[in-house]
Coordinates of C-alpha atoms and ligand atoms in Angstrom, one line a residue:
M189 CA -16.6 15.3 31.7
G190 CA -14.4 12.6 30.2
V191 CA -10.6 12.9 30.2
K192 CA -9.3 13.8 26.7
K193 CA -7.1 11.2 25.1
V194 CA -3.7 12.6 24.1
S195 CA -1.9 10.7 21.4
K196 CA 1.4 11.4 19.7
I197 CA 0.9 12.5 16.1
K198 CA 2.9 12.9 12.9
V199 CA 3.7 16.5 11.9
A200 CA 4.8 17.0 8.2
I201 CA 6.5 20.3 7.3
D202 CA 7.3 21.0 3.6
G203 CA 8.5 24.1 1.9
P204 CA 11.0 25.7 -0.5
V205 CA 14.7 26.5 0.1
S206 CA 15.3 28.5 3.3
S207 CA 11.7 28.9 4.2
G208 CA 12.7 28.1 7.8
K209 CA 11.5 24.5 7.9
S210 CA 14.4 23.0 9.7
S211 CA 14.7 25.6 12.4
A212 CA 10.9 25.6 13.0
G213 CA 10.7 21.8 12.8
S214 CA 13.5 21.3 15.4
K215 CA 11.9 23.8 17.8
T216 CA 8.5 22.3 17.3
A217 CA 9.8 18.9 18.0
A218 CA 11.5 20.2 21.2
A219 CA 8.3 21.8 22.4
L220 CA 6.3 18.6 21.8
N221 CA 9.1 16.2 23.0
Y222 CA 9.0 14.6 19.5
Q223 CA 11.7 13.1 17.3
F224 CA 12.8 15.6 14.6
I225 CA 13.9 14.3 11.2
D226 CA 15.2 16.6 8.5
T227 CA 14.9 14.5 5.3
G228 CA 17.0 17.1 3.4
I229 CA 20.0 16.0 5.4
M230 CA 19.4 12.4 4.3
Y231 CA 19.4 13.5 0.6
R232 CA 22.4 15.8 1.2
A233 CA 24.4 13.1 3.0
L234 CA 23.8 10.6 0.2
A235 CA 24.7 13.2 -2.5
Y236 CA 27.9 14.1 -0.6
K237 CA 28.9 10.5 -0.4
I238 CA 28.3 10.1 -4.2
K239 CA 30.3 13.2 -4.9
I240 CA 33.4 12.6 -2.8
Q241 CA 33.6 9.0 -3.9
N242 CA 32.9 10.0 -7.5
I243 CA 30.2 7.3 -7.9
P244 CA 28.9 7.2 -11.5
S245 CA 25.1 7.7 -11.9
T246 CA 24.7 4.1 -13.0
K247 CA 25.6 3.1 -9.4
W248 CA 23.6 5.7 -7.5
K249 CA 20.7 3.3 -6.9
Q250 CA 22.9 0.6 -5.6
T251 CA 24.6 3.1 -3.3
A252 CA 21.3 4.3 -1.8
E253 CA 20.1 0.7 -1.4
A254 CA 23.3 -0.2 0.5
A255 CA 23.3 2.9 2.7
S256 CA 22.4 2.8 6.4
F257 CA 20.9 6.0 7.8
K258 CA 20.7 6.4 11.6
W259 CA 19.7 9.4 13.6
V260 CA 21.4 9.7 17.0
G261 CA 21.5 12.1 19.9
D262 CA 19.1 14.7 21.1
L263 CA 15.5 13.9 19.9
S264 CA 14.9 17.4 18.6
K265 CA 18.5 18.0 17.3
P266 CA 19.7 14.6 16.1
S267 CA 22.8 14.0 14.0
L268 CA 22.7 11.8 11.0
I269 CA 25.1 8.8 10.9
L270 CA 25.5 7.6 7.3
D271 CA 27.2 4.2 7.0
G272 CA 28.7 4.7 10.4
T273 CA 30.1 8.2 9.9
N274 CA 28.7 11.5 11.2
V275 CA 28.3 13.5 8.0
S276 CA 26.6 16.6 9.4
R277 CA 29.4 18.9 8.4
N278 CA 30.2 19.8 4.8
L279 CA 26.7 19.4 3.6
F280 CA 25.6 22.9 3.1
S281 CA 27.8 24.5 0.4
P282 CA 26.0 25.8 -2.7
E283 CA 27.8 23.0 -4.7
I284 CA 26.5 20.2 -2.5
S285 CA 23.0 21.8 -2.3
S286 CA 22.7 22.0 -6.0
F287 CA 24.1 18.5 -6.6
T288 CA 21.7 17.2 -3.9
S289 CA 18.6 18.4 -5.8
K290 CA 19.9 16.5 -8.9
V291 CA 20.4 13.3 -7.0
A292 CA 17.0 13.8 -5.3
S293 CA 15.2 14.1 -8.7
V294 CA 16.0 10.5 -9.5
P295 CA 12.9 8.4 -8.9
E296 CA 14.8 5.2 -7.8
I297 CA 16.6 7.2 -5.2
R298 CA 13.4 8.8 -3.9
K299 CA 11.7 5.4 -3.6
I300 CA 14.5 4.0 -1.4
L301 CA 14.7 7.1 0.9
V302 CA 10.9 7.4 1.2
S303 CA 10.6 3.9 2.4
I304 CA 13.3 4.4 5.0
Q305 CA 11.6 7.7 6.1
R306 CA 8.2 6.0 6.5
K307 CA 9.7 3.4 8.8
M308 CA 11.4 6.1 10.9
A309 CA 8.0 7.7 11.4
E310 CA 5.8 4.7 11.9
D311 CA 5.4 5.1 15.7
G312 CA 4.3 8.7 15.5
G313 CA 5.6 11.4 17.8
I314 CA 7.6 12.8 14.9
V315 CA 8.2 16.1 13.2
M316 CA 9.5 15.4 9.7
V317 CA 10.5 18.1 7.3
G318 CA 11.3 18.1 3.5
R319 CA 9.6 18.6 0.2
D320 CA 7.3 15.6 -0.2
I321 CA 6.5 14.7 3.4
G322 CA 2.8 15.7 3.4
T323 CA 2.2 14.6 -0.1
V324 CA 4.2 11.3 -0.5
V325 CA 6.1 10.2 2.6
L326 CA 3.4 10.6 5.3
P327 CA 0.1 11.3 3.5
D328 CA -1.5 10.1 6.7
A329 CA 0.1 12.8 8.9
E330 CA -2.4 14.4 11.2
L331 CA -0.8 17.8 10.7
K332 CA 0.6 19.1 7.4
I333 CA 2.3 22.5 7.2
F334 CA 3.5 24.2 4.1
L335 CA 6.0 26.8 5.1
T336 CA 6.7 29.7 2.7
A337 CA 8.4 33.1 2.8
S338 CA 9.2 35.7 0.1
L339 CA 12.2 35.2 -2.1
D340 CA 14.0 38.2 -0.5
A341 CA 13.4 36.9 3.0
R342 CA 14.7 33.4 2.1
I343 CA 17.8 34.9 0.4
K344 CA 18.5 36.9 3.6
R345 CA 18.0 33.9 5.9
R346 CA 20.3 31.7 3.8
Y347 CA 22.9 34.5 3.6
E348 CA 22.9 34.8 7.4
E349 CA 22.9 31.0 7.9
L350 CA 25.8 30.4 5.6
N351 CA 27.9 33.4 6.2
Q352 CA 28.6 32.4 9.8
S353 CA 31.2 30.2 8.2
K354 CA 34.8 31.3 7.4
T355 CA 34.3 31.6 3.7
P356 CA 31.4 34.0 3.0
I357 CA 29.3 33.3 -0.1
P358 CA 28.2 36.3 -2.1
I359 CA 24.5 37.1 -2.0
E360 CA 24.2 36.9 -5.8
K361 CA 25.5 33.3 -5.8
L362 CA 23.0 32.3 -3.2
K363 CA 20.1 33.9 -5.1
I364 CA 21.1 31.8 -8.2
E365 CA 21.3 28.7 -6.1
I366 CA 17.9 29.2 -4.5
L367 CA 16.2 29.9 -7.8
E368 CA 17.8 27.0 -9.5
R369 CA 17.0 24.6 -6.7
D370 CA 13.4 25.8 -6.2
K371 CA 12.9 25.4 -9.9
R372 CA 14.2 21.9 -10.0
D373 CA 12.4 20.8 -6.8
T374 CA 9.0 22.2 -8.0
T375 CA 9.1 21.0 -11.6
R376 CA 10.6 17.5 -11.3
S377 CA 8.3 14.8 -12.4
D378 CA 8.5 12.6 -9.3
S379 CA 7.2 14.2 -6.1
P380 CA 7.5 17.9 -6.9
L381 CA 7.2 20.3 -4.0
Q382 CA 3.5 21.2 -3.6
I383 CA 1.1 21.9 -0.9
A384 CA -0.6 18.7 0.4
E385 CA -4.3 18.1 0.5
N386 CA -5.4 19.4 3.9
G387 CA -2.1 21.3 4.1
I388 CA -2.0 24.5 6.1
E389 CA 0.1 27.2 4.5
I390 CA 2.1 29.5 6.8
D391 CA 3.8 32.5 5.2
S392 CA 6.7 33.3 7.6
T393 CA 8.0 36.4 5.7
H394 CA 6.8 38.7 8.6
L395 CA 6.9 36.3 11.4
T396 CA 9.7 35.5 13.9
L397 CA 10.8 31.9 14.3
D398 CA 9.2 31.7 17.7
E399 CA 5.9 32.9 16.2
V400 CA 6.0 30.2 13.5
V401 CA 6.8 27.5 16.1
E402 CA 4.0 28.7 18.4
M403 CA 1.5 28.4 15.6
I404 CA 2.6 24.9 14.6
V405 CA 2.7 23.7 18.3
K406 CA -0.8 25.0 18.9
L407 CA -2.1 23.2 15.8
A408 CA -0.3 20.0 16.8
K409 CA -1.6 20.1 20.5
D410 CA -5.1 20.5 19.1
K411 CA -4.7 17.4 16.9
E412 CA -3.0 15.5 19.8
S413 CA -6.1 15.8 21.9
R414 CA -8.5 15.1 19.1
D415 CA -7.1 12.2 17.2
Ligands
C5P755 O1 15.7 20.8 2.7 P1 17.1 21.0 2.1 O2 17.3 22.3 1.4 O3 18.2 20.7 3.0 O4 17.1 19.8 1.0 C1 18.2 19.7 0.0 C2 17.6 19.1 -1.3 O5 17.2 17.8 -1.1 C3 16.4 19.9 -1.8 O6 16.7 21.0 -2.6 C4 15.6 18.8 -2.5 O7 16.1 18.7 -3.9 C5 16.0 17.5 -1.8 N1 14.9 17.0 -0.9 C6 13.9 16.3 -1.5 N2 12.9 15.8 -0.7 C7 13.0 15.9 0.6 C8 14.0 16.7 1.2 C9 15.0 17.2 0.4 O8 13.9 16.2 -2.7 N3 12.0 15.3 1.3

């Protein structure tokens, strides 16, 4: 019997707001000893910079072109350094979330970030999460997951996530934000959120985070020893 060749693969995870992509992606990366990259943070960081510096939309493309994105620290829980500054805090308010999806709907911005993300993934051994990873960024990914959950479950998760902070956000406000962002992300003309060809859909409504991770890790290990 021959020894099976094990190679590091690319895992793409896409899904709507609060479907659990980031938590599942980070835990999957830890289990596989892979690099985790949450592309949502890259869009959020850029949008945050644009917002606090009050950059007009005519200069957004220029700002994205000049930006330097670096992931540092723990492979499965890295922090994003944008232009030399750790910007991980302040990125998750409903205002920044909503503004991010506006910035992310601009094709010129997407083109720049997609090319940076492809470079980050070129050596494999990566779990990348977002909206267009399986369809546009890494169409060659060996494993493509489309993670969903019911609207109620997603609202509940987002509520729990955000309300750990000092200024709780009312559930009605979160529902409006999720619906508005889902609508914009799924109907935009450039790279709308959709399941990739060969994508595997996992509905996490009735699953725990560990159950979701277990499923993805099993699928990834299978691909690692086959590809
Ligand atoms: O995943 P997260 O909710 O943090 O992403 C914030 C926003 O960034 C999304 O609502 C979406 O508009 C945008 N995004 C995107 N493509 C990605 C990742 C995020 O358009 N690959």
